Amino acid sequence: MKNVLIKTTINGKQVELDVRPNMTLLDFLRDEMGLTGTKRGCEVGECGACTVLLNGQAVNSCLILVPQIDGQEILTVEGLAQGEKLHPLQESFLDHDAVHCGFCTPGMLISAKALLDHTPDPSEEETRVAISGNLCRCSGYQQIVDAIRETKHVGES
Amino acid sequence: MHQQIPHESAALHVTGEALYIDDLSSSPSLLVGRVVSSPHAHARIASYDLTKAMKAPGVVAVLCAKDIPGHNQMGPVVKDEPCLASGEVSFVGQAVFLIAAKTDAQCRAAEKLIDVSYEPLHPILTIDEAVASNNLLGPARTMQRGDADTALRSVAHVIKGELRTGAAEHWYLESQASLSVPGEGDEMAVYCGSQHPSETQTLVAEVLGVRKKDVVVEVRRIGGAFGGKETQGNHVACWSALLAHATGCPVKVRLFRDDDMIMTGKRHRFLTRYEAGFDNEGILQAVKIELNSDAGAATDLSFAIMERAMFHCDNAYFVPHMHVVARVWKTNLPSNTAFRGFGGPQGMAAMESIIDRVARFLHKDTSEIRHKNFYGLNSNNTTHYGQTVEENRLPRLFDELMESSEYYSRRVTVQAYNAANEFTKKGLALTPVKFGISFTTTFLNQAGALVSIYNDGTVLVNHGGIEMGQGLHTKMQQIAAAELGISIDRVRVNATNTSKVPNTSATAASSGTDMNGAAVKNAIETLKLRIAECVAGMFNEKNPSLKTSKDDIRFESDVIFDSKHSERKIDFAEAMAQMVLRQVSLSSTGYFRTPGIGWDREKGVGTPFRYFAFGMAVSEVLVDTLTGATTLLRTDILHDAGDSINPAIDIGQIEGGYVQGVGWCTTEEIKWDDAGNLMTHSPDTYKIPTARDIPADFRVKLLENATNPNAIHGSKTVAEPPLMLGLSTWLAIKDAVSAVANHQIEPEFSLPATNEVILLSIDNLRGQMKARASKQVSA
């Protein structure tokens, strides 16, 4: 199989890589970019542990092949914080103890970001729907839902 | 102490920096390991040829049973579980060969080149088949009080029945994984997700044929376990260690989700038969319970799990005459294993089913019959195995929860709704949980710690417990900080490592905080004594006219001071620097063994538990009688966490446990086909609850003023017990189903109550109603 040259933006950084075209975005992020915050959960698009933003939309990176991100923008959990300053969603997850084993957390945060980016003040139902593709086996979800709904809007103190 | 602080790794989790096994990269020579497993439930391995696979590109090793340098055994209690099958395979997914190659793709390509032929043998795939062929894993056990048979002959009413409860997959988010790194000589370092690193160390040493001093097992954190990594985290560790040993390279084995689901054991399926006698008031007089479990192909922890089912089939109820007989059956399925509750849920489901039926038989509210049968505060407070139920919180929980959940008024509303609606029915149920805390294998109730203080005033805590999301390390950090009177950011909890704390017990049986917390406290007490002595000496040196005794020394707010002369004080960090200059050892081990427990396994009598955990839930559901679909409308939980060390963590664990219980009780259905293949081997066919499946209105509270005298800082474990509160949802569904026949006919019901079970039960009720109606017409 011939490698393909991919130009993409990951967490705001321009990236050029020569990779196998049948590589998933998940493997690309983890194995080529060293961005291991995005987790391998089920690799069949069901658990949401590998959720990233593709041009602002939440996708399962295990279902995306690398050629599909050519020229596109990717955001992973590593790109949420601005340097040392956590994203308000991250702060809210800490405040609400929405982190248990932590394995679903990166995907949850990304799905939550996708939600808040277009619905800044989501209802309980909207929030539950938005993360219904992200499985968590520890928390029973309520603390996560509360954390998302009570995230302070950017700029709010 | 007793406050919310975020999980000790939370900041790492939200930034994606927290490392799990698959995130570790050790060296450029890292190899990928793959497990090749049996496609047959029962077969003889007729022949195999590995030569082609060995020559495949990138392949460094292909191993079979013969290549194991030590013992080909990894059974945790009984040695009946080969590391790699030899001669015969006894379930689909049993490991037969191991491959190590540069990449996963190369491993998969090599797997196709393994030439192996099997001669299929007859498999046993259900409890019923195992019973028919008398395939017992071990002798039956009984536990009894009084004379149930005689009592049953003289009671007013007797009901008999059968209950089947299903298996369940742990579905930890992080699948089983292990990285083994060979060192010099016999050294092997294993980084894995085991709940029981000391046992992993033992088994890796045995499989490799080396001694334990040469094997180090380290667990930083686990991405969920729930019992699924108590023994079965050992397998993947042994496989990676074998490959690392054979190749001399670090080898990582991570199971693909479907492989993990196919290869590893589940919650034990149970078939329970019962006979219960009660009076006109619904008070239980005598109960006979026969418990049958599906152990799968090997022993694993099946007898301990059955033992806990026997201990918990009373749940919260006093039964004067009780007889429990238990049989563990062997089948050709992966060896079933620990899963939160450890047999307790299966035992309780039987008793809750009985109580529910008694109430329906007498046309009484189920909560009333439950309340009448609860263990008493001063009488009727001894279990069928002779342990007194002390610090009984059941009456308090009941009174407070009935009120806060508005049970009575909602019961009226539910009845009115059901009278007015034909195609949707509501159901309401309250269920309690009483759960015994301690390993029932008494010697396991011990824990160790190693606490080191550095001369900058920071503290590193090692203990034998595993952080798997339950917040154990956070609580250890809180306990250490509180004991030393220092701020929490001075304390770090290390990865659990067998070279720091040896011979530990599994982090299981809900005992992690109680035992490890006490061991950490013990280590710190030793250190504080040494420090107090030295600091008192320092104070007295400065001004010999005042006498500071070591007993007057206090540790608070990052300061060490004399409680009688508060001007005599020293900053904690400064004091630690002084300790080193003054040649005081700042490192100590700590140890704890649970006091006051012990029981006679032969007679089934004694005090197996240090204390009981209690909780109660009220759930309300809406059932669509045309589709069987269920909606959880509201759940109220009141749980006894003692003086909670960290209320936010405890509430999260209660919510998570309950939702896991709801999954077991509703959507999580495991199915095998006639050849023993797991049909629900992926999240697209096996459904754990999502955020949309939790109660629309979810109210969880901790019982207030509930100090527990039997655990550290008055706290009480949370851990397993809340899972069993999921039974309230199961019985609320049954209540809704029962409403279809206006509560006049006992519905058929099993667990999980899937849409299919619900529809069949409703169909059956409608059939019986029709038959009754036509009988009345003809009469």
mmCIF file with all atom_site columns, C-alpha atoms in Angstrom, chain B residues 200-331:
data_model
loop_
_atom_site.group_PDB
_atom_site.id
_atom_site.type_symbol
_atom_site.label_atom_id
_atom_site.label_alt_id
_atom_site.label_comp_id
_atom_site.label_asym_id
_atom_site.label_entity_id
_atom_site.label_seq_id
_atom_site.pdbx_PDB_ins_code
_atom_site.Cartn_x
_atom_site.Cartn_y
_atom_site.Cartn_z
_atom_site.occupancy
_atom_site.B_iso_or_equiv
_atom_site.pdbx_formal_charge
_atom_site.auth_seq_id
_atom_site.auth_comp_id
_atom_site.auth_asym_id
_atom_site.auth_atom_id
_atom_site.pdbx_PDB_model_num
ATOM 1   C CA . THR B 1 200 ? -0.132  -11.279 39.342 1.00 0.00 ? 200 THR B CA 1
ATOM 2   C CA . GLN B 1 201 ? 3.457   -11.300 40.610 1.00 0.00 ? 201 GLN B CA 1
ATOM 3   C CA . THR B 1 202 ? 3.009   -14.845 41.941 1.00 0.00 ? 202 THR B CA 1
ATOM 4   C CA . LEU B 1 203 ? 1.541   -16.152 38.715 1.00 0.00 ? 203 LEU B CA 1
ATOM 5   C CA . VAL B 1 204 ? 4.046   -14.417 36.455 1.00 0.00 ? 204 VAL B CA 1
ATOM 6   C CA . ALA B 1 205 ? 6.860   -15.894 38.563 1.00 0.00 ? 205 ALA B CA 1
ATOM 7   C CA . GLU B 1 206 ? 5.312   -19.364 38.402 1.00 0.00 ? 206 GLU B CA 1
ATOM 8   C CA . VAL B 1 207 ? 4.694   -19.230 34.671 1.00 0.00 ? 207 VAL B CA 1
ATOM 9   C CA . LEU B 1 208 ? 8.226   -17.978 34.013 1.00 0.00 ? 208 LEU B CA 1
ATOM 10  C CA . GLY B 1 209 ? 9.746   -20.435 36.492 1.00 0.00 ? 209 GLY B CA 1
ATOM 11  C CA . VAL B 1 210 ? 11.471  -17.684 38.448 1.00 0.00 ? 210 VAL B CA 1
ATOM 12  C CA . ARG B 1 211 ? 11.090  -16.462 42.012 1.00 0.00 ? 211 ARG B CA 1
ATOM 13  C CA . LYS B 1 212 ? 8.946   -13.601 43.212 1.00 0.00 ? 212 LYS B CA 1
ATOM 14  C CA . LYS B 1 213 ? 11.885  -11.426 44.206 1.00 0.00 ? 213 LYS B CA 1
ATOM 15  C CA . ASP B 1 214 ? 12.671  -11.072 40.507 1.00 0.00 ? 214 ASP B CA 1
ATOM 16  C CA . VAL B 1 215 ? 9.213   -10.013 39.381 1.00 0.00 ? 215 VAL B CA 1
ATOM 17  C CA . VAL B 1 216 ? 7.867   -6.520  39.963 1.00 0.00 ? 216 VAL B CA 1
ATOM 18  C CA . VAL B 1 217 ? 4.274   -5.692  39.162 1.00 0.00 ? 217 VAL B CA 1
ATOM 19  C CA . GLU B 1 218 ? 3.232   -2.075  38.986 1.00 0.00 ? 218 GLU B CA 1
ATOM 20  C CA . VAL B 1 219 ? -0.240  -0.632  38.558 1.00 0.00 ? 219 VAL B CA 1
ATOM 21  C CA . ARG B 1 220 ? -0.501  3.132   38.170 1.00 0.00 ? 220 ARG B CA 1
ATOM 22  C CA . ARG B 1 221 ? -4.248  3.210   37.585 1.00 0.00 ? 221 ARG B CA 1
ATOM 23  C CA . ILE B 1 222 ? -6.878  1.094   35.917 1.00 0.00 ? 222 ILE B CA 1
ATOM 24  C CA . GLY B 1 223 ? -9.469  2.356   33.483 1.00 0.00 ? 223 GLY B CA 1
ATOM 25  C CA . GLY B 1 224 ? -12.238 0.555   35.330 1.00 0.00 ? 224 GLY B CA 1
ATOM 26  C CA . ALA B 1 225 ? -12.232 -2.986  36.689 1.00 0.00 ? 225 ALA B CA 1
ATOM 27  C CA . PHE B 1 226 ? -15.351 -3.847  38.750 1.00 0.00 ? 226 PHE B CA 1
ATOM 28  C CA . GLY B 1 227 ? -13.933 -7.263  39.645 1.00 0.00 ? 227 GLY B CA 1
ATOM 29  C CA . GLY B 1 228 ? -13.069 -8.098  36.047 1.00 0.00 ? 228 GLY B CA 1
ATOM 30  C CA . LYS B 1 229 ? -9.396  -7.550  36.780 1.00 0.00 ? 229 LYS B CA 1
ATOM 31  C CA . GLU B 1 230 ? -9.272  -9.198  40.201 1.00 0.00 ? 230 GLU B CA 1
ATOM 32  C CA . THR B 1 231 ? -8.050  -12.495 38.765 1.00 0.00 ? 231 THR B CA 1
ATOM 33  C CA . GLN B 1 232 ? -8.406  -12.054 35.039 1.00 0.00 ? 232 GLN B CA 1
ATOM 34  C CA . GLY B 1 233 ? -5.953  -9.215  34.840 1.00 0.00 ? 233 GLY B CA 1
ATOM 35  C CA . ASN B 1 234 ? -3.414  -11.941 35.585 1.00 0.00 ? 234 ASN B CA 1
ATOM 36  C CA . HIS B 1 235 ? -3.849  -13.672 32.250 1.00 0.00 ? 235 HIS B CA 1
ATOM 37  C CA . VAL B 1 236 ? -2.768  -10.851 30.034 1.00 0.00 ? 236 VAL B CA 1
ATOM 38  C CA . ALA B 1 237 ? 0.127   -10.139 32.415 1.00 0.00 ? 237 ALA B CA 1
ATOM 39  C CA . CYS B 1 238 ? 1.320   -13.744 32.153 1.00 0.00 ? 238 CYS B CA 1
ATOM 40  C CA . TRP B 1 239 ? 0.999   -13.702 28.371 1.00 0.00 ? 239 TRP B CA 1
ATOM 41  C CA . SER B 1 240 ? 2.999   -10.506 27.968 1.00 0.00 ? 240 SER B CA 1
ATOM 42  C CA . ALA B 1 241 ? 5.613   -11.761 30.440 1.00 0.00 ? 241 ALA B CA 1
ATOM 43  C CA . LEU B 1 242 ? 5.990   -15.041 28.538 1.00 0.00 ? 242 LEU B CA 1
ATOM 44  C CA . LEU B 1 243 ? 6.518   -13.190 25.271 1.00 0.00 ? 243 LEU B CA 1
ATOM 45  C CA . ALA B 1 244 ? 8.919   -10.714 26.881 1.00 0.00 ? 244 ALA B CA 1
ATOM 46  C CA . HIS B 1 245 ? 10.855  -13.595 28.395 1.00 0.00 ? 245 HIS B CA 1
ATOM 47  C CA . ALA B 1 246 ? 10.997  -15.443 25.082 1.00 0.00 ? 246 ALA B CA 1
ATOM 48  C CA . THR B 1 247 ? 12.032  -12.449 22.978 1.00 0.00 ? 247 THR B CA 1
ATOM 49  C CA . GLY B 1 248 ? 14.126  -10.490 25.462 1.00 0.00 ? 248 GLY B CA 1
ATOM 50  C CA . CYS B 1 249 ? 12.161  -7.414  24.382 1.00 0.00 ? 249 CYS B CA 1
ATOM 51  C CA . PRO B 1 250 ? 9.419   -5.419  26.070 1.00 0.00 ? 250 PRO B CA 1
ATOM 52  C CA . VAL B 1 251 ? 6.063   -6.774  24.926 1.00 0.00 ? 251 VAL B CA 1
ATOM 53  C CA . LYS B 1 252 ? 2.676   -5.126  25.217 1.00 0.00 ? 252 LYS B CA 1
ATOM 54  C CA . VAL B 1 253 ? -0.505  -7.149  24.980 1.00 0.00 ? 253 VAL B CA 1
ATOM 55  C CA . ARG B 1 254 ? -3.753  -5.222  24.792 1.00 0.00 ? 254 ARG B CA 1
ATOM 56  C CA . LEU B 1 255 ? -6.941  -7.076  24.063 1.00 0.00 ? 255 LEU B CA 1
ATOM 57  C CA . PHE B 1 256 ? -9.150  -5.685  21.319 1.00 0.00 ? 256 PHE B CA 1
ATOM 58  C CA . ARG B 1 257 ? -12.555 -5.034  22.879 1.00 0.00 ? 257 ARG B CA 1
ATOM 59  C CA . ASP B 1 258 ? -14.342 -7.936  21.215 1.00 0.00 ? 258 ASP B CA 1
ATOM 60  C CA . ASP B 1 259 ? -11.502 -10.315 22.118 1.00 0.00 ? 259 ASP B CA 1
ATOM 61  C CA . ASP B 1 260 ? -11.672 -9.107  25.704 1.00 0.00 ? 260 ASP B CA 1
ATOM 62  C CA . MET B 1 261 ? -15.413 -9.748  25.801 1.00 0.00 ? 261 MET B CA 1
ATOM 63  C CA . ILE B 1 262 ? -15.015 -13.194 24.228 1.00 0.00 ? 262 ILE B CA 1
ATOM 64  C CA . MET B 1 263 ? -12.020 -14.348 26.276 1.00 0.00 ? 263 MET B CA 1
ATOM 65  C CA . THR B 1 264 ? -12.753 -13.138 29.786 1.00 0.00 ? 264 THR B CA 1
ATOM 66  C CA . GLY B 1 265 ? -15.284 -14.295 32.358 1.00 0.00 ? 265 GLY B CA 1
ATOM 67  C CA . LYS B 1 266 ? -18.486 -12.571 33.356 1.00 0.00 ? 266 LYS B CA 1
ATOM 68  C CA . ARG B 1 267 ? -20.794 -12.305 36.328 1.00 0.00 ? 267 ARG B CA 1
ATOM 69  C CA . HIS B 1 268 ? -22.013 -15.800 37.234 1.00 0.00 ? 268 HIS B CA 1
ATOM 70  C CA . ARG B 1 269 ? -25.393 -16.750 35.882 1.00 0.00 ? 269 ARG B CA 1
ATOM 71  C CA . PHE B 1 270 ? -27.562 -18.170 38.640 1.00 0.00 ? 270 PHE B CA 1
ATOM 72  C CA . LEU B 1 271 ? -30.522 -20.488 38.676 1.00 0.00 ? 271 LEU B CA 1
ATOM 73  C CA . THR B 1 272 ? -32.227 -20.211 42.033 1.00 0.00 ? 272 THR B CA 1
ATOM 74  C CA . ARG B 1 273 ? -35.133 -22.236 43.367 1.00 0.00 ? 273 ARG B CA 1
ATOM 75  C CA . TYR B 1 274 ? -36.928 -21.272 46.522 1.00 0.00 ? 274 TYR B CA 1
ATOM 76  C CA . GLU B 1 275 ? -39.712 -22.139 48.867 1.00 0.00 ? 275 GLU B CA 1
ATOM 77  C CA . ALA B 1 276 ? -40.887 -19.521 51.329 1.00 0.00 ? 276 ALA B CA 1
ATOM 78  C CA . GLY B 1 277 ? -43.371 -19.788 54.176 1.00 0.00 ? 277 GLY B CA 1
ATOM 79  C CA . PHE B 1 278 ? -45.022 -16.781 55.789 1.00 0.00 ? 278 PHE B CA 1
ATOM 80  C CA . ASP B 1 279 ? -47.943 -15.821 57.997 1.00 0.00 ? 279 ASP B CA 1
ATOM 81  C CA . ASN B 1 280 ? -51.043 -13.780 57.178 1.00 0.00 ? 280 ASN B CA 1
ATOM 82  C CA . GLU B 1 281 ? -49.149 -10.604 57.961 1.00 0.00 ? 281 GLU B CA 1
ATOM 83  C CA . GLY B 1 282 ? -46.471 -11.427 55.424 1.00 0.00 ? 282 GLY B CA 1
ATOM 84  C CA . ILE B 1 283 ? -43.796 -12.161 58.010 1.00 0.00 ? 283 ILE B CA 1
ATOM 85  C CA . LEU B 1 284 ? -41.359 -14.744 56.750 1.00 0.00 ? 284 LEU B CA 1
ATOM 86  C CA . GLN B 1 285 ? -41.178 -17.877 58.861 1.00 0.00 ? 285 GLN B CA 1
ATOM 87  C CA . ALA B 1 286 ? -39.061 -20.199 56.792 1.00 0.00 ? 286 ALA B CA 1
ATOM 88  C CA . VAL B 1 287 ? -37.143 -19.999 53.541 1.00 0.00 ? 287 VAL B CA 1
ATOM 89  C CA . LYS B 1 288 ? -35.368 -22.697 51.581 1.00 0.00 ? 288 LYS B CA 1
ATOM 90  C CA . ILE B 1 289 ? -33.094 -21.505 48.807 1.00 0.00 ? 289 ILE B CA 1
ATOM 91  C CA . GLU B 1 290 ? -31.173 -23.587 46.304 1.00 0.00 ? 290 GLU B CA 1
ATOM 92  C CA . LEU B 1 291 ? -28.465 -21.604 44.513 1.00 0.00 ? 291 LEU B CA 1
ATOM 93  C CA . ASN B 1 292 ? -26.865 -22.877 41.312 1.00 0.00 ? 292 ASN B CA 1
ATOM 94  C CA . SER B 1 293 ? -24.141 -20.927 39.556 1.00 0.00 ? 293 SER B CA 1
ATOM 95  C CA . ASP B 1 294 ? -22.438 -21.259 36.206 1.00 0.00 ? 294 ASP B CA 1
ATOM 96  C CA . ALA B 1 295 ? -18.721 -21.201 36.983 1.00 0.00 ? 295 ALA B CA 1
ATOM 97  C CA . GLY B 1 296 ? -17.558 -21.599 33.412 1.00 0.00 ? 296 GLY B CA 1
ATOM 98  C CA . ALA B 1 297 ? -14.549 -23.752 32.590 1.00 0.00 ? 297 ALA B CA 1
ATOM 99  C CA . ALA B 1 298 ? -12.395 -23.212 35.690 1.00 0.00 ? 298 ALA B CA 1
ATOM 100 C CA . THR B 1 299 ? -12.692 -22.493 39.394 1.00 0.00 ? 299 THR B CA 1
ATOM 101 C CA . ASP B 1 300 ? -11.401 -18.913 39.510 1.00 0.00 ? 300 ASP B CA 1
ATOM 102 C CA . LEU B 1 301 ? -13.249 -17.340 42.487 1.00 0.00 ? 301 LEU B CA 1
ATOM 103 C CA . SER B 1 302 ? -16.490 -19.240 41.946 1.00 0.00 ? 302 SER B CA 1
ATOM 104 C CA . PHE B 1 303 ? -16.665 -20.800 45.424 1.00 0.00 ? 303 PHE B CA 1
ATOM 105 C CA . ALA B 1 304 ? -15.996 -17.509 47.204 1.00 0.00 ? 304 ALA B CA 1
ATOM 106 C CA . ILE B 1 305 ? -18.606 -15.865 44.996 1.00 0.00 ? 305 ILE B CA 1
ATOM 107 C CA . MET B 1 306 ? -21.116 -18.579 45.820 1.00 0.00 ? 306 MET B CA 1
ATOM 108 C CA . GLU B 1 307 ? -20.241 -18.188 49.502 1.00 0.00 ? 307 GLU B CA 1
ATOM 109 C CA . ARG B 1 308 ? -21.120 -14.498 49.327 1.00 0.00 ? 308 ARG B CA 1
ATOM 110 C CA . ALA B 1 309 ? -24.389 -15.358 47.568 1.00 0.00 ? 309 ALA B CA 1
ATOM 111 C CA . MET B 1 310 ? -25.159 -17.720 50.480 1.00 0.00 ? 310 MET B CA 1
ATOM 112 C CA . PHE B 1 311 ? -24.347 -14.967 52.982 1.00 0.00 ? 311 PHE B CA 1
ATOM 113 C CA . HIS B 1 312 ? -26.566 -12.472 51.175 1.00 0.00 ? 312 HIS B CA 1
ATOM 114 C CA . CYS B 1 313 ? -29.666 -14.374 50.195 1.00 0.00 ? 313 CYS B CA 1
ATOM 115 C CA . ASP B 1 314 ? -31.263 -12.983 53.364 1.00 0.00 ? 314 ASP B CA 1
ATOM 116 C CA . ASN B 1 315 ? -30.521 -9.451  52.137 1.00 0.00 ? 315 ASN B CA 1
ATOM 117 C CA . ALA B 1 316 ? -32.078 -7.236  54.835 1.00 0.00 ? 316 ALA B CA 1
ATOM 118 C CA . TYR B 1 317 ? -34.596 -9.675  56.250 1.00 0.00 ? 317 TYR B CA 1
ATOM 119 C CA . PHE B 1 318 ? -34.798 -11.828 59.329 1.00 0.00 ? 318 PHE B CA 1
ATOM 120 C CA . VAL B 1 319 ? -35.819 -15.392 58.554 1.00 0.00 ? 319 VAL B CA 1
ATOM 121 C CA . PRO B 1 320 ? -36.107 -17.621 61.645 1.00 0.00 ? 320 PRO B CA 1
ATOM 122 C CA . HIS B 1 321 ? -35.759 -20.855 59.714 1.00 0.00 ? 321 HIS B CA 1
ATOM 123 C CA . MET B 1 322 ? -33.476 -20.715 56.758 1.00 0.00 ? 322 MET B CA 1
ATOM 124 C CA . HIS B 1 323 ? -31.832 -23.386 54.663 1.00 0.00 ? 323 HIS B CA 1
ATOM 125 C CA . VAL B 1 324 ? -29.446 -22.529 51.853 1.00 0.00 ? 324 VAL B CA 1
ATOM 126 C CA . VAL B 1 325 ? -27.868 -25.107 49.583 1.00 0.00 ? 325 VAL B CA 1
ATOM 127 C CA . ALA B 1 326 ? -25.417 -24.074 46.901 1.00 0.00 ? 326 ALA B CA 1
ATOM 128 C CA . ARG B 1 327 ? -23.936 -25.821 43.908 1.00 0.00 ? 327 ARG B CA 1
ATOM 129 C CA . VAL B 1 328 ? -21.299 -24.522 41.534 1.00 0.00 ? 328 VAL B CA 1
ATOM 130 C CA . TRP B 1 329 ? -21.501 -26.014 38.037 1.00 0.00 ? 329 TRP B CA 1
ATOM 131 C CA . LYS B 1 330 ? -18.816 -26.346 35.435 1.00 0.00 ? 330 LYS B CA 1
ATOM 132 C CA . THR B 1 331 ? -19.550 -25.412 31.825 1.00 0.00 ? 331 THR B CA 1
#
